[in-house]
Amino acid sequence: MKVIIADHAGFCFGVKRALEKVIKASASGPLETLGPLIHNPQVVAKLAESNVYSVESLDEAKTGRIVFPSHGVTNDLRELAIKKGLTVIDAACPFVTKVHKRARDLAKSGYIVVVVGDKNHSEVRGILSAAGSSALAVSSPNEVREKTWKSKVGVVAQTTQLSERFAQVVAAIAETAPEIRAFNTICYATLDRQRAALELARNVDIMFIVGGRNSANTARLYEICKQVGIPAYHVETASEISEEWVTGKKTAGVTAGASTPDWIIAEVRNKLESM
Ligand code: F3S
């Protein structure tokens, strides 16, 4: 089968930067990341082989050095780490840090901050913590239509959101809010991957979206490809691909989330080419 890889797929700037920081720091001894450094279980497992361990809470941290992941942490966790005397290695992507700043500035200027994103995602929890007590996360325009906006509203986006959804939420708030300021904080790496995935999905028989099941940006790519109306599969590794899926298909497209390493993309490509 012919296999085409999307023009933008796999590791983004922020993920590469986080990995470089951590690998460099690990040269001087073991360290821990607060939650997974990036949302890819295979990479996290490889890091563990290099003395970089993922812990679920600061109480579990034993090495004295804690890494904040690429998607950022809440203010409370940041303060707690300092209070505990831990050495902090901040691997948060600068684009995520910028959203925190936008949210903080909006809150300081009296805006109710709306974060377009998944409220259970760690990046969104971090942004909310910077955005004041009235801030809220929404994931669809319907959620904001249920509300009556009496004061001015500031809107930011989880860096990995769909642009379309961000625009829909902003439009829905604008229907009733007395004033609205919106910052499209979706990062360029996400936009590049989304555009490239859409373009590729329109020109192939089947799409494979490669990345961690816990990766928000991979989930968005899957959503985009599914909307095109061709068969689309989200897989973490090549071993999940079934022969039946590709029966009768001539060309497969492959895209991958921003936290998917090249070696996993290559394995998927090789498997599909051999089918
Ligand atoms: Fe940063 Fe965007 Fe990647 S926020 S970690 S460059 S997906």
CSV table of C-alpha atoms and ligand atoms in Angstrom, one decimal:
chain,number,residue,atom,x,y,z
A,1,MET,CA,0.0,0.0,0.0
A,2,LYS,CA,1.1,3.5,-0.7
A,3,VAL,CA,1.7,5.6,2.4
A,4,ILE,CA,1.8,9.3,2.7
A,5,ILE,CA,3.0,11.1,5.8
A,6,ALA,CA,1.4,14.5,6.6
A,7,ASP,CA,3.6,17.5,6.0
A,8,HIS,CA,3.5,18.3,9.7
A,9,ALA,CA,3.4,15.3,12.0
A,10,GLY,CA,5.1,14.3,15.2
A,11,PHE,CA,7.2,16.1,17.7
A,12,CYS,CA,6.6,19.9,18.0
A,13,PHE,CA,9.0,22.6,19.2
A,14,GLY,CA,7.7,22.5,22.8
A,15,VAL,CA,8.0,18.7,23.1
A,16,LYS,CA,11.5,18.6,21.7
A,17,ARG,CA,12.5,21.4,24.1
A,18,ALA,CA,11.1,19.6,27.1
A,19,LEU,CA,12.8,16.4,26.2
A,20,GLU,CA,16.1,18.1,25.6
A,21,LYS,CA,15.9,19.9,29.0
A,22,VAL,CA,15.1,16.6,30.8
A,23,ILE,CA,17.7,14.5,29.1
A,24,LYS,CA,20.3,17.1,29.9
A,25,ALA,CA,19.2,17.3,33.5
A,26,SER,CA,19.2,13.5,33.8
A,27,ALA,CA,22.9,13.4,33.1
A,28,SER,CA,23.6,14.6,36.6
A,29,GLY,CA,21.3,12.0,38.3
A,30,PRO,CA,17.7,10.7,38.6
A,31,LEU,CA,14.8,13.1,38.5
A,32,GLU,CA,11.0,13.0,38.5
A,33,THR,CA,8.4,14.6,36.3
A,34,LEU,CA,5.1,15.7,37.8
A,35,GLY,CA,2.7,13.5,35.7
A,36,PRO,CA,4.0,12.4,32.2
A,37,LEU,CA,6.5,14.9,30.7
A,38,ILE,CA,4.5,14.6,27.4
A,39,HIS,CA,1.4,12.7,26.6
A,40,ASN,CA,3.0,9.6,25.0
A,41,PRO,CA,3.3,6.4,27.1
A,42,GLN,CA,6.1,4.9,24.9
A,43,VAL,CA,8.3,8.0,25.3
A,44,VAL,CA,7.6,8.1,29.0
A,45,ALA,CA,8.6,4.5,29.3
A,46,LYS,CA,11.9,5.2,27.5
A,47,LEU,CA,12.6,8.1,29.8
A,48,ALA,CA,12.2,5.8,32.8
A,49,GLU,CA,15.2,3.8,31.4
A,50,SER,CA,17.2,7.0,31.6
A,51,ASN,CA,16.4,7.7,35.3
A,52,VAL,CA,13.5,10.1,34.5
A,53,TYR,CA,10.4,8.9,36.4
A,54,SER,CA,6.9,10.1,36.3
A,55,VAL,CA,5.2,10.7,39.7
A,56,GLU,CA,1.5,11.5,40.2
A,57,SER,CA,2.0,13.9,43.1
A,58,LEU,CA,4.7,16.0,44.8
A,59,ASP,CA,4.4,13.7,47.9
A,60,GLU,CA,5.8,10.9,45.8
A,61,ALA,CA,8.8,12.9,44.7
A,62,LYS,CA,12.0,11.3,46.2
A,63,THR,CA,14.9,12.6,44.1
A,64,GLY,CA,14.6,16.3,45.2
A,65,ARG,CA,14.3,17.4,41.6
A,66,ILE,CA,10.9,17.8,39.9
A,67,VAL,CA,10.2,18.6,36.3
A,68,PHE,CA,7.0,20.5,35.3
A,69,PRO,CA,5.7,18.9,32.1
A,70,SER,CA,5.4,20.6,28.7
A,71,HIS,CA,1.6,21.3,29.3
A,72,GLY,CA,2.3,23.2,32.5
A,73,VAL,CA,1.0,22.9,36.1
A,74,THR,CA,-1.3,24.8,38.4
A,75,ASN,CA,-0.1,27.7,40.5
A,76,ASP,CA,-0.8,25.7,43.7
A,77,LEU,CA,1.5,22.9,42.6
A,78,ARG,CA,4.2,25.4,41.6
A,79,GLU,CA,4.0,27.0,45.1
A,80,LEU,CA,3.9,23.6,46.9
A,81,ALA,CA,7.0,22.4,45.0
A,82,ILE,CA,8.9,25.5,46.2
A,83,LYS,CA,7.6,25.1,49.7
A,84,LYS,CA,8.8,21.5,49.8
A,85,GLY,CA,12.3,22.7,48.8
A,86,LEU,CA,12.3,20.8,45.6
A,87,THR,CA,14.6,21.9,42.7
A,88,VAL,CA,12.2,22.8,39.9
A,89,ILE,CA,13.0,22.2,36.3
A,90,ASP,CA,10.3,23.9,34.3
A,91,ALA,CA,9.8,22.2,30.9
A,92,ALA,CA,6.5,24.0,30.2
A,93,CYS,CA,6.2,25.0,26.6
A,94,PRO,CA,6.6,28.8,26.2
A,95,PHE,CA,3.2,28.8,24.3
A,96,VAL,CA,1.5,27.3,27.4
A,97,THR,CA,3.2,29.9,29.6
A,98,LYS,CA,2.0,32.6,27.3
A,99,VAL,CA,-1.6,31.4,27.7
A,100,HIS,CA,-1.2,31.6,31.5
A,101,LYS,CA,0.0,35.2,31.2
A,102,ARG,CA,-2.9,36.1,28.9
A,103,ALA,CA,-5.4,34.6,31.3
A,104,ARG,CA,-3.8,36.3,34.3
A,105,ASP,CA,-3.8,39.7,32.6
A,106,LEU,CA,-7.4,39.4,31.5
A,107,ALA,CA,-8.5,38.4,35.1
A,108,LYS,CA,-6.5,41.4,36.5
A,109,SER,CA,-8.4,43.7,34.1
A,110,GLY,CA,-11.7,42.5,35.4
A,111,TYR,CA,-12.7,40.0,32.7
A,112,ILE,CA,-14.3,36.6,33.5
A,113,VAL,CA,-11.9,34.3,31.8
A,114,VAL,CA,-13.2,31.5,29.6
A,115,VAL,CA,-10.8,28.8,28.5
A,116,VAL,CA,-11.9,26.9,25.5
A,117,GLY,CA,-10.7,23.3,26.2
A,118,ASP,CA,-11.2,20.2,28.2
A,119,LYS,CA,-11.6,21.0,31.9
A,120,ASN,CA,-10.1,17.7,32.9
A,121,HIS,CA,-6.9,18.2,30.9
A,122,SER,CA,-3.9,19.2,33.0
A,123,GLU,CA,-3.0,22.1,30.6
A,124,VAL,CA,-6.5,23.6,31.1
A,125,ARG,CA,-6.3,23.2,34.9
A,126,GLY,CA,-3.1,25.1,34.9
A,127,ILE,CA,-4.5,27.9,32.8
A,128,LEU,CA,-7.6,28.1,35.0
A,129,SER,CA,-5.4,28.5,38.1
A,130,ALA,CA,-3.8,31.6,36.6
A,131,ALA,CA,-7.2,33.0,35.5
A,132,GLY,CA,-8.8,33.9,38.8
A,133,SER,CA,-11.7,32.3,40.8
A,134,SER,CA,-14.4,33.2,38.3
A,135,ALA,CA,-12.7,31.5,35.4
A,136,LEU,CA,-14.3,28.5,33.7
A,137,ALA,CA,-13.4,26.0,31.0
A,138,VAL,CA,-15.9,25.2,28.2
A,139,SER,CA,-15.6,22.7,25.4
A,140,SER,CA,-18.6,23.6,23.2
A,141,PRO,CA,-20.6,26.6,22.2
A,142,ASN,CA,-23.7,25.1,23.7
A,143,GLU,CA,-22.2,25.3,27.2
A,144,VAL,CA,-21.8,29.0,26.9
A,145,ARG,CA,-25.2,29.6,25.4
A,146,GLU,CA,-26.7,28.3,28.6
A,147,LYS,CA,-25.2,31.2,30.5
A,148,THR,CA,-26.1,34.8,30.8
A,149,TRP,CA,-23.1,37.0,30.7
A,150,LYS,CA,-23.4,40.1,32.8
A,151,SER,CA,-19.8,41.3,32.8
A,152,LYS,CA,-17.0,41.5,30.3
A,153,VAL,CA,-15.6,38.2,29.1
A,154,GLY,CA,-12.0,37.3,28.1
A,155,VAL,CA,-11.5,34.1,26.0
A,156,VAL,CA,-8.3,32.1,25.5
A,157,ALA,CA,-7.9,28.6,24.1
A,158,GLN,CA,-6.1,25.4,25.2
A,159,THR,CA,-3.1,25.4,22.9
A,160,THR,CA,-4.3,22.2,21.2
A,161,GLN,CA,-7.9,23.1,20.5
A,162,LEU,CA,-9.7,23.1,17.2
A,163,SER,CA,-9.8,26.7,15.7
A,164,GLU,CA,-13.3,26.1,14.5
A,165,ARG,CA,-14.5,25.3,18.1
A,166,PHE,CA,-12.7,28.3,19.5
A,167,ALA,CA,-14.4,30.6,16.9
A,168,GLN,CA,-17.8,29.0,17.7
A,169,VAL,CA,-17.4,29.6,21.4
A,170,VAL,CA,-16.3,33.2,20.9
A,171,ALA,CA,-19.3,33.8,18.6
A,172,ALA,CA,-21.7,32.2,21.1
A,173,ILE,CA,-20.4,34.4,24.0
A,174,ALA,CA,-20.5,37.5,21.8
A,175,GLU,CA,-24.3,37.0,21.4
A,176,THR,CA,-24.9,38.1,25.0
A,177,ALA,CA,-21.8,39.4,26.6
A,178,PRO,CA,-21.6,43.2,27.1
A,179,GLU,CA,-17.9,43.1,26.1
A,180,ILE,CA,-15.6,40.4,24.8
A,181,ARG,CA,-11.8,40.1,24.3
A,182,ALA,CA,-10.6,36.9,22.6
A,183,PHE,CA,-7.1,35.7,22.1
A,184,ASN,CA,-6.6,32.7,19.9
A,185,THR,CA,-3.9,31.0,21.8
A,186,ILE,CA,-3.9,27.7,19.8
A,187,CYS,CA,-0.2,27.2,19.0
A,188,TYR,CA,1.2,27.2,15.5
A,189,ALA,CA,2.3,23.6,15.8
A,190,THR,CA,-1.3,22.5,16.5
A,191,LEU,CA,-2.6,24.6,13.6
A,192,ASP,CA,0.1,23.2,11.2
A,193,ARG,CA,-0.7,19.6,12.1
A,194,GLN,CA,-4.5,20.2,11.9
A,195,ARG,CA,-4.3,21.8,8.4
A,196,ALA,CA,-1.9,19.2,7.1
A,197,ALA,CA,-4.0,16.3,8.4
A,198,LEU,CA,-7.2,17.7,6.8
A,199,GLU,CA,-5.5,18.2,3.5
A,200,LEU,CA,-4.0,14.7,3.5
A,201,ALA,CA,-7.3,13.1,4.7
A,202,ARG,CA,-9.1,14.6,1.7
A,203,ASN,CA,-6.7,12.8,-0.7
A,204,VAL,CA,-6.3,9.3,0.7
A,205,ASP,CA,-8.5,6.2,1.2
A,206,ILE,CA,-7.8,5.8,4.9
A,207,MET,CA,-6.1,7.8,7.7
A,208,PHE,CA,-4.0,6.7,10.6
A,209,ILE,CA,-3.6,9.1,13.5
A,210,VAL,CA,-0.6,8.1,15.7
A,211,GLY,CA,-0.2,9.2,19.2
A,212,GLY,CA,-0.9,8.7,22.9
A,213,ARG,CA,-4.5,8.0,23.9
A,214,ASN,CA,-4.0,10.7,26.6
A,215,SER,CA,-2.8,13.2,24.0
A,216,ALA,CA,-5.3,16.0,23.4
A,217,ASN,CA,-3.8,17.2,20.1
A,218,THR,CA,-3.8,13.7,18.7
A,219,ALA,CA,-7.5,13.4,19.7
A,220,ARG,CA,-8.2,16.6,17.8
A,221,LEU,CA,-6.4,15.3,14.7
A,222,TYR,CA,-8.5,12.2,14.8
A,223,GLU,CA,-11.7,14.3,15.1
A,224,ILE,CA,-10.6,16.3,12.0
A,225,CYS,CA,-9.9,13.2,9.9
A,226,LYS,CA,-13.1,11.5,10.9
A,227,GLN,CA,-15.1,14.5,9.8
A,228,VAL,CA,-13.7,14.1,6.2
A,229,GLY,CA,-15.8,10.9,6.0
A,230,ILE,CA,-13.1,8.3,5.3
A,231,PRO,CA,-12.1,5.5,7.7
A,232,ALA,CA,-9.8,6.9,10.4
A,233,TYR,CA,-8.0,5.1,13.2
A,234,HIS,CA,-6.2,6.5,16.2
A,235,VAL,CA,-3.4,4.1,17.1
A,236,GLU,CA,-0.6,4.4,19.7
A,237,THR,CA,1.7,1.9,18.0
A,238,ALA,CA,2.0,-0.1,14.8
A,239,SER,CA,1.0,-3.3,16.6
A,240,GLU,CA,-2.6,-2.1,16.9
A,241,ILE,CA,-3.1,-1.9,13.1
A,242,SER,CA,-5.3,-4.7,11.7
A,243,GLU,CA,-5.0,-6.1,8.2
A,244,GLU,CA,-8.8,-6.0,7.9
A,245,TRP,CA,-8.9,-2.2,8.1
A,246,VAL,CA,-6.8,-1.7,5.0
A,247,THR,CA,-8.4,-4.4,2.8
A,248,GLY,CA,-9.3,-2.8,-0.6
A,249,LYS,CA,-7.5,0.5,0.2
A,250,LYS,CA,-4.8,1.8,-2.1
A,251,THR,CA,-3.4,4.9,-0.3
A,252,ALA,CA,-3.1,5.5,3.4
A,253,GLY,CA,-2.4,8.8,5.1
A,254,VAL,CA,-0.5,9.0,8.4
A,255,THR,CA,-0.4,11.9,10.8
A,256,ALA,CA,0.8,12.1,14.3
A,257,GLY,CA,0.3,14.2,17.4
A,258,ALA,CA,2.9,16.6,18.7
A,259,SER,CA,4.1,14.2,21.3
A,260,THR,CA,4.6,11.2,18.9
A,261,PRO,CA,8.2,10.3,18.3
A,262,ASP,CA,9.6,9.7,14.7
A,263,TRP,CA,10.4,6.0,15.5
A,264,ILE,CA,6.7,5.2,16.2
A,265,ILE,CA,5.7,7.0,13.0
A,266,ALA,CA,8.3,5.0,11.0
A,267,GLU,CA,7.0,1.7,12.5
A,268,VAL,CA,3.5,2.6,11.4
A,269,ARG,CA,4.7,3.5,7.9
A,270,ASN,CA,6.7,0.3,7.6
A,271,LYS,CA,3.8,-1.8,8.7
A,272,LEU,CA,1.4,-0.2,6.3
A,273,GLU,CA,3.8,-0.4,3.4
A,274,SER,CA,4.2,-4.1,3.9
A,275,MET,CA,0.4,-4.7,3.8
B,1,F3S,FE1,3.9,23.8,22.8
B,1,F3S,FE2,2.1,23.6,20.9
B,1,F3S,FE3,3.8,21.7,21.2
B,1,F3S,S1,1.8,24.4,23.0
B,1,F3S,S2,4.2,21.7,23.4
B,1,F3S,S3,4.3,23.8,20.6
B,1,F3S,S4,1.6,21.4,20.8
